[in-house]
Each structure stands twice: as C-alpha cells, then as structure tokens.
Tab-separated table of C-alpha atoms and ligand atoms in Angstrom:
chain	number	residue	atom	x	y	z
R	1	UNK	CA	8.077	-20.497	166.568
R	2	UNK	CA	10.166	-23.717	165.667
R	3	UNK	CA	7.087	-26.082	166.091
R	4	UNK	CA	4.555	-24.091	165.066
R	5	UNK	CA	5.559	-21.760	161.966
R	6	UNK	CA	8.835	-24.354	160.891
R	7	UNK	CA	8.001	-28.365	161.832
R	8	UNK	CA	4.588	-28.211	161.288
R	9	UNK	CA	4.599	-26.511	158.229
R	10	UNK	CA	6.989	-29.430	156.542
R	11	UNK	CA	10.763	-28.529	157.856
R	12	UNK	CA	12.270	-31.817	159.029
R	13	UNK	CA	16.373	-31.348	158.958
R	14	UNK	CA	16.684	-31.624	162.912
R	15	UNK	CA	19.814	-29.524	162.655
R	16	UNK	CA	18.170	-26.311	161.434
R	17	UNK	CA	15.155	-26.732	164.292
R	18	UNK	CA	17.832	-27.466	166.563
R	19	UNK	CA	19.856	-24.373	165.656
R	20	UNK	CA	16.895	-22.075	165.597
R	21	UNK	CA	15.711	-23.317	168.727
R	22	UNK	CA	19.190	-22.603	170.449
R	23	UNK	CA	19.503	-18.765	168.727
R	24	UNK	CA	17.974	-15.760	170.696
R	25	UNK	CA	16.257	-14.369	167.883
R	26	UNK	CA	15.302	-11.007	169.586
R	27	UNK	CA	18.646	-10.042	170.380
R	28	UNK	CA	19.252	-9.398	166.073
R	29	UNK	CA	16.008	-6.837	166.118
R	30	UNK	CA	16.154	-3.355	167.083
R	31	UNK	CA	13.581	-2.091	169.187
R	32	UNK	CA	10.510	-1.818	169.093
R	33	UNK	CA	10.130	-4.618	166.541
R	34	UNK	CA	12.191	-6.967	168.663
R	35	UNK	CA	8.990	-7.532	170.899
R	36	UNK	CA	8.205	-9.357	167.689
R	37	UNK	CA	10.742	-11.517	167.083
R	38	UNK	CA	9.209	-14.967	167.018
R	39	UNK	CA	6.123	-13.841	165.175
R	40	UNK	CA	5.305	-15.313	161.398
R	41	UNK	CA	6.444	-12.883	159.331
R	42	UNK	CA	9.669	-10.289	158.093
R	43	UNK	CA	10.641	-7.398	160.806
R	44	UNK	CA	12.051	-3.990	160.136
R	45	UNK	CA	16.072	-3.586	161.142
R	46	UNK	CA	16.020	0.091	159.624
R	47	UNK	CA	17.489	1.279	156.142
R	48	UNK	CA	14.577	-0.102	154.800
R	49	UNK	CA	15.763	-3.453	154.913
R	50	UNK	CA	14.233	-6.738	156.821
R	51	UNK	CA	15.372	-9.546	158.997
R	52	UNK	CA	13.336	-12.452	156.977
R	53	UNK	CA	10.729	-14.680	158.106
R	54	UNK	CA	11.760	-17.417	160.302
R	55	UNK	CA	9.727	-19.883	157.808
R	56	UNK	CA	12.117	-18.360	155.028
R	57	UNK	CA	15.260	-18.468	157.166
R	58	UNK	CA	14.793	-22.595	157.816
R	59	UNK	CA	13.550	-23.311	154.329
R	60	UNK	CA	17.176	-21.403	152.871
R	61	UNK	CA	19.260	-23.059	155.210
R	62	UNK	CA	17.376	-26.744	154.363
R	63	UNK	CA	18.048	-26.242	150.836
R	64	UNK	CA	21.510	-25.513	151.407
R	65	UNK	CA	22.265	-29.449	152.902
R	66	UNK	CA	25.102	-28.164	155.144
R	67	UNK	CA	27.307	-30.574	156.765
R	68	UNK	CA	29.596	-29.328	159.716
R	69	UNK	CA	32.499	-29.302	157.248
R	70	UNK	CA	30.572	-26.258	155.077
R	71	UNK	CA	32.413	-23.656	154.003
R	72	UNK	CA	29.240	-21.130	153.251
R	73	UNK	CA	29.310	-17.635	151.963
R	74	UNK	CA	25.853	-15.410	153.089
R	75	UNK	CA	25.494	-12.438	150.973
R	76	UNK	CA	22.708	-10.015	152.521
R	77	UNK	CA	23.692	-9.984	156.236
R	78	UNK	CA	20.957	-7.788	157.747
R	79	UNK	CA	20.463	-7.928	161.281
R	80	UNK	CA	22.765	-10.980	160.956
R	81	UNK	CA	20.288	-14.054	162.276
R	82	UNK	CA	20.655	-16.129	159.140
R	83	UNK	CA	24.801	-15.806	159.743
R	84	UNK	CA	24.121	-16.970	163.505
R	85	UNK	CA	22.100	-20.029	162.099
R	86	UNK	CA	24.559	-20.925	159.072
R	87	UNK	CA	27.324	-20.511	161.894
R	88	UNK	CA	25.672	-23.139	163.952
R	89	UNK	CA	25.534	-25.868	161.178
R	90	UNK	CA	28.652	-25.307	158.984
R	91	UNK	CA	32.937	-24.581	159.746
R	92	UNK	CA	33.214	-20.933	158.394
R	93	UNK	CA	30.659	-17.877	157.228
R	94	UNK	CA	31.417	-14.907	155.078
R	95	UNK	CA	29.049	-12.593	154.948
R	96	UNK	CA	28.739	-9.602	152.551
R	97	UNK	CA	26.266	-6.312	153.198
R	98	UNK	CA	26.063	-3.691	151.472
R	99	UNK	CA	25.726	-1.185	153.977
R	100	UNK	CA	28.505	-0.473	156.616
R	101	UNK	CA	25.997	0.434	159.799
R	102	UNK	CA	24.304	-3.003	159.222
R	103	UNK	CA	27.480	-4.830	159.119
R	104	UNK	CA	28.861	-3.118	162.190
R	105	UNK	CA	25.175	-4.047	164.076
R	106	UNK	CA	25.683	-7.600	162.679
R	107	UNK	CA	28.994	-8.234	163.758
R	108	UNK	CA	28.312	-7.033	167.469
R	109	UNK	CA	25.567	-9.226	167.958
R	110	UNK	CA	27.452	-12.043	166.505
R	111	UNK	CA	30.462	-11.381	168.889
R	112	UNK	CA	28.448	-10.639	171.797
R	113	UNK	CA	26.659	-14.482	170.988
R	114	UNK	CA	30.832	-15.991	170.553
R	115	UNK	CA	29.831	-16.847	167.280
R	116	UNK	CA	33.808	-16.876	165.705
R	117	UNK	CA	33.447	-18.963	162.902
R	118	UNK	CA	31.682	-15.808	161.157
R	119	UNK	CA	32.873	-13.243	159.014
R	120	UNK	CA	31.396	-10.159	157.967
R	121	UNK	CA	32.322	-8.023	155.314
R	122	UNK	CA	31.306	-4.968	153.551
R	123	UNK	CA	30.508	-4.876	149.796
R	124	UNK	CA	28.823	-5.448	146.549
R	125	UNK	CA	27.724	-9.518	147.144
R	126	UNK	CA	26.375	-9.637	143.721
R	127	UNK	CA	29.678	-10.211	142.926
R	128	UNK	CA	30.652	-12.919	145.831
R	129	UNK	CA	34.085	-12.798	148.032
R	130	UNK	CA	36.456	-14.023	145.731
R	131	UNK	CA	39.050	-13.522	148.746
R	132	UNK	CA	37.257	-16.763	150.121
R	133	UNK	CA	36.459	-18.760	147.201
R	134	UNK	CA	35.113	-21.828	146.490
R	135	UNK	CA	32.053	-22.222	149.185
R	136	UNK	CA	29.762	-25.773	149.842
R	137	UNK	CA	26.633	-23.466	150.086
R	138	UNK	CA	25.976	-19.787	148.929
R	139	UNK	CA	23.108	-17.937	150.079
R	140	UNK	CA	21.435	-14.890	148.527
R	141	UNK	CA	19.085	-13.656	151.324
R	142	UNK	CA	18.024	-10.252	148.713
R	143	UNK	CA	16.386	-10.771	145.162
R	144	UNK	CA	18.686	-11.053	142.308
R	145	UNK	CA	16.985	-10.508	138.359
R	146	UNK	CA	18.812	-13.461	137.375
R	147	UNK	CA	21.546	-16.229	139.255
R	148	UNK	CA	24.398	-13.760	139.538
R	149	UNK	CA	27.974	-15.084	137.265
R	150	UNK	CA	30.398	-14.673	140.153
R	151	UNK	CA	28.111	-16.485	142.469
R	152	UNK	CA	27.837	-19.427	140.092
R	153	UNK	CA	31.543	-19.085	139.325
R	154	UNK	CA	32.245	-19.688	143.547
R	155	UNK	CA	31.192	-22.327	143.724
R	156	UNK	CA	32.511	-25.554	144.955
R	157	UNK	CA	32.216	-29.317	143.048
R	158	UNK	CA	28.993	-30.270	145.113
R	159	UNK	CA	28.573	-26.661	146.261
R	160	UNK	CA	24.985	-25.475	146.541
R	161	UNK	CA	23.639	-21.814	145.489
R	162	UNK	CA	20.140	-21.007	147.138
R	163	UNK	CA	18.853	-17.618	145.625
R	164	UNK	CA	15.588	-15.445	144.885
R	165	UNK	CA	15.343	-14.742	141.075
R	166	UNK	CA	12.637	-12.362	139.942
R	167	UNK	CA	11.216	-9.410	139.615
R	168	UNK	CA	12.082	-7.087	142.494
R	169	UNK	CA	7.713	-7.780	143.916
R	170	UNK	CA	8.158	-11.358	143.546
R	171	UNK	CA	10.573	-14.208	143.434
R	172	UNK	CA	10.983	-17.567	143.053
R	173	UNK	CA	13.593	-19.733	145.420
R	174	UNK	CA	16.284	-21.201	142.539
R	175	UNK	CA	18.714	-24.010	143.799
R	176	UNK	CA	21.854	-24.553	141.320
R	177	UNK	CA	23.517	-27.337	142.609
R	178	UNK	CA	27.261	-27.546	140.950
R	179	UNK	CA	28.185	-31.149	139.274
R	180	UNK	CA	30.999	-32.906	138.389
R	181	UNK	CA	32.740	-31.992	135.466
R	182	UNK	CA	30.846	-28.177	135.736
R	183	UNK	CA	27.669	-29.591	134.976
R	184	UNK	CA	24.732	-27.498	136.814
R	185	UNK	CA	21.466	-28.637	137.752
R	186	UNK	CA	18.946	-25.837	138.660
R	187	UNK	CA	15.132	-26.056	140.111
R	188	UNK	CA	12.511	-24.157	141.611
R	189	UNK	CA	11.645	-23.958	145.300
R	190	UNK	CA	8.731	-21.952	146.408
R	191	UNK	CA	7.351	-18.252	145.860
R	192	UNK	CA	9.028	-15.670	147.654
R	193	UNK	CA	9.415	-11.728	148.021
R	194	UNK	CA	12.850	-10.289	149.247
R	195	UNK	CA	14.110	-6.794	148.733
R	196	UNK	CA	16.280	-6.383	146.241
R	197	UNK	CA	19.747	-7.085	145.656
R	198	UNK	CA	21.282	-4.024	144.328
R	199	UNK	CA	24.643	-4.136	142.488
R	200	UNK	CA	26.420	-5.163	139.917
R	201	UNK	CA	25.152	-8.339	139.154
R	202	UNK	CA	21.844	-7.522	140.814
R	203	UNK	CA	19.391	-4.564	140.495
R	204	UNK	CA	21.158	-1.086	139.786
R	205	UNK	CA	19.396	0.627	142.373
E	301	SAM	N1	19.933	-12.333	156.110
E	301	SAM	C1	19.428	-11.170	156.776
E	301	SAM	C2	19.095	-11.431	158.216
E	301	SAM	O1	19.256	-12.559	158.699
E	301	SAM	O2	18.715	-10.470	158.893
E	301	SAM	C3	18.266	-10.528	156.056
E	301	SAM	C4	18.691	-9.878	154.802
E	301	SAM	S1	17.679	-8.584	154.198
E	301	SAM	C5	16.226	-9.436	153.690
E	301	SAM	C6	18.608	-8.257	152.697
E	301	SAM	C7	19.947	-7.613	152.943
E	301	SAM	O3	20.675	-7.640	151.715
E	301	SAM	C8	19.868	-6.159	153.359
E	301	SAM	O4	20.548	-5.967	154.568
E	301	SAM	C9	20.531	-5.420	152.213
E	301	SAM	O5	21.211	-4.254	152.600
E	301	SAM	C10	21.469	-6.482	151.675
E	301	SAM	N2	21.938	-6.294	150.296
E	301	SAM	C11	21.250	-5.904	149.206
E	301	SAM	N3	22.059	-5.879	148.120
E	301	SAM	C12	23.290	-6.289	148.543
E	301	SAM	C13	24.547	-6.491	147.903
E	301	SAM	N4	24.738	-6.277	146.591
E	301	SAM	N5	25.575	-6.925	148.656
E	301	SAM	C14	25.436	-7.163	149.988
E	301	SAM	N6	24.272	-6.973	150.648
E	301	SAM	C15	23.208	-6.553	149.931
C-alpha cells in the first residue's frame, strides 16, 4: 500500500510512509470491509460514513508539515486511522465526531494500539475545540461549503488548516497557512470528494 498507492504516486515526507507503514490499518475497519483495508480506495465503517483512502490520508497529513512538537486538532474521526497516523508524527490529537458510536469505536481501537497522546471527543467540529485552542495543524477529514470561522480562528502563528471546500459531490483540498501578524495565505491542493461536514459552520444536514 505505502509503495505502491503513496511513494510512487509522489508522497516523499519519510515520516508519514514511516507511520503508515507501522499502523495496522485493518484493525480501524469493521468487518467485512476490513479484508480490504490496504486496497486503493475509501471503505465503509457504517452510519454511512468512510474511513478515507490511504492516498488521501498521506496527502492530508503531508500538507499539514507536522513536527513532533504539533499540537493538531482532527475533526471527522471515523474509524479513527487518520488520529492513529497524526498521533504518530505530532505531541497531542483532539479529535471531534459527530456521532457518539463512532467515537466510542475510535477510541477503543486507539487504546487497544497505546496510542495516549489522542483525544477524542464528541461534537459539532465545524466549530473546533476551543477547550484546546490554538493547534500547529487542523484537519477537516469531511467537506466543509466554505473554510469554517472557528477553525481559522484556532489557529496557531504558523499553524496549518488542511480542509475540503466544495460542493458536498466534489471538493477541492484548501491549505490556509496562518502568518505573522494574522496574515493568511490560502491555496489549492488537489480534487477531492469527502462526505459532508454537517453543522454549524458546515452543511445543515
Ligand atoms: N478521519 C476518518 C478516518 O480516519 O476514518 C474518516 C472521516 S469520514 C471521511 C468523515 C467523518 O466526519 C465521519 O465520521 C462523520 O461522522 C464526521 N463528521 C461530519 N460532520 C462532522 C462534524 N460537524 N463534527 C465532527 N465530525 C463530523
């Protein structure tokens, strides 16, 4: 999966290939999908949600230029892989789902794996985790109609926000880097499709 789908197709940070070599993907995937787990492409986890592509997961964590001093905030924890992989580069994950059941799933898997430098919470992400505030790198891993305020707002001087704006069939990857003085630089990374990101400062439903 690493070499293959990731390397080859232009991922060179050795830290995320190391991490994603080192997590047992399968163990974040339900049956029967988790037979799948190092295939090329998004798997169920139920509730109509996804565990994204591996591709996807390396290409949002590049973009994010962790260091091991990272404070990151996730919001869209899923099955929880993407925490597991953030938890392997940075000091200290939040991450925010909407629904309870996935959370619960998330944060077994993520014990059972002694990940402790991860967090999960349950809640509306659009709006961040104030609690926790400001993060190095925030990652939107659902599709928001436009950068969400309290996301920008969480930020950190330096702080990078990685997130799918679009409609809710297709997105584009937007990185809004924070400046000195609150200057922000935004561009475009590639095309994607996520489901959507449904709250306040996302879709309504
Ligand atoms: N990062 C996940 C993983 O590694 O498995 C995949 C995330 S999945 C593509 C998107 C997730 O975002 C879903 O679990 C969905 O319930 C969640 N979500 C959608 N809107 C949300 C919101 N406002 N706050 C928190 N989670 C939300």
């Amino acid at each position: 999966m690493v070499e293959l789908q990731i390397a080859a197709r232009g991922i060179h940070n050795q830290r995320v290939l190391a991490a994603m070599l080192e997590i047992p993907r399968h163990l974040f995937i339900p049956p029967p999908y988790d037979r799948a787990a190092y295939e090329d492409n998004p798997l169920s986890i139920g509730s109509g949600q996804t565990i994204s592509q591996p591709y996807m997961v390396a290409k949002m964590t590049e973009l994010l230029a962790l260091t091991p001093q990272s404070r990151v905030l996730e919001i869209g924890t899923g099955s929880g892989y993407q925490a597991a992989v953030l938890a392997e580069l940075a000091a200290d994950v939040v991450s925010v789902e909407r629904f309870s059941h996935l959370a619960e799933a998330a944060r077994q898997t993520l014990e059972a794996l002694e990940y402790g430098n991860v967090t999960v919470v349950v809640g509306d992400g659009s709006l961040g985790w104030p609690e926790r505030a400001p993060y190095d790198g925030i990652i939107v891993t659902a599709a928001a109609p436009a950068l969400p305020p309290s996301l920008r707002s969480q930020l950190a001087p330096g702080g990078r926000l990685v997130c799918p704006v679009g409609s809710r069939d297709l997105q584009q990857l937007k990185v809004l880097v924070r400046g000195p003085e609150d200057r922000f630089a935004e561009h475009d990374s590639i095309r994607c499709m996520f489901v959507p990101l449904v709250g306040r400062e996302g879709w309504s439903a």
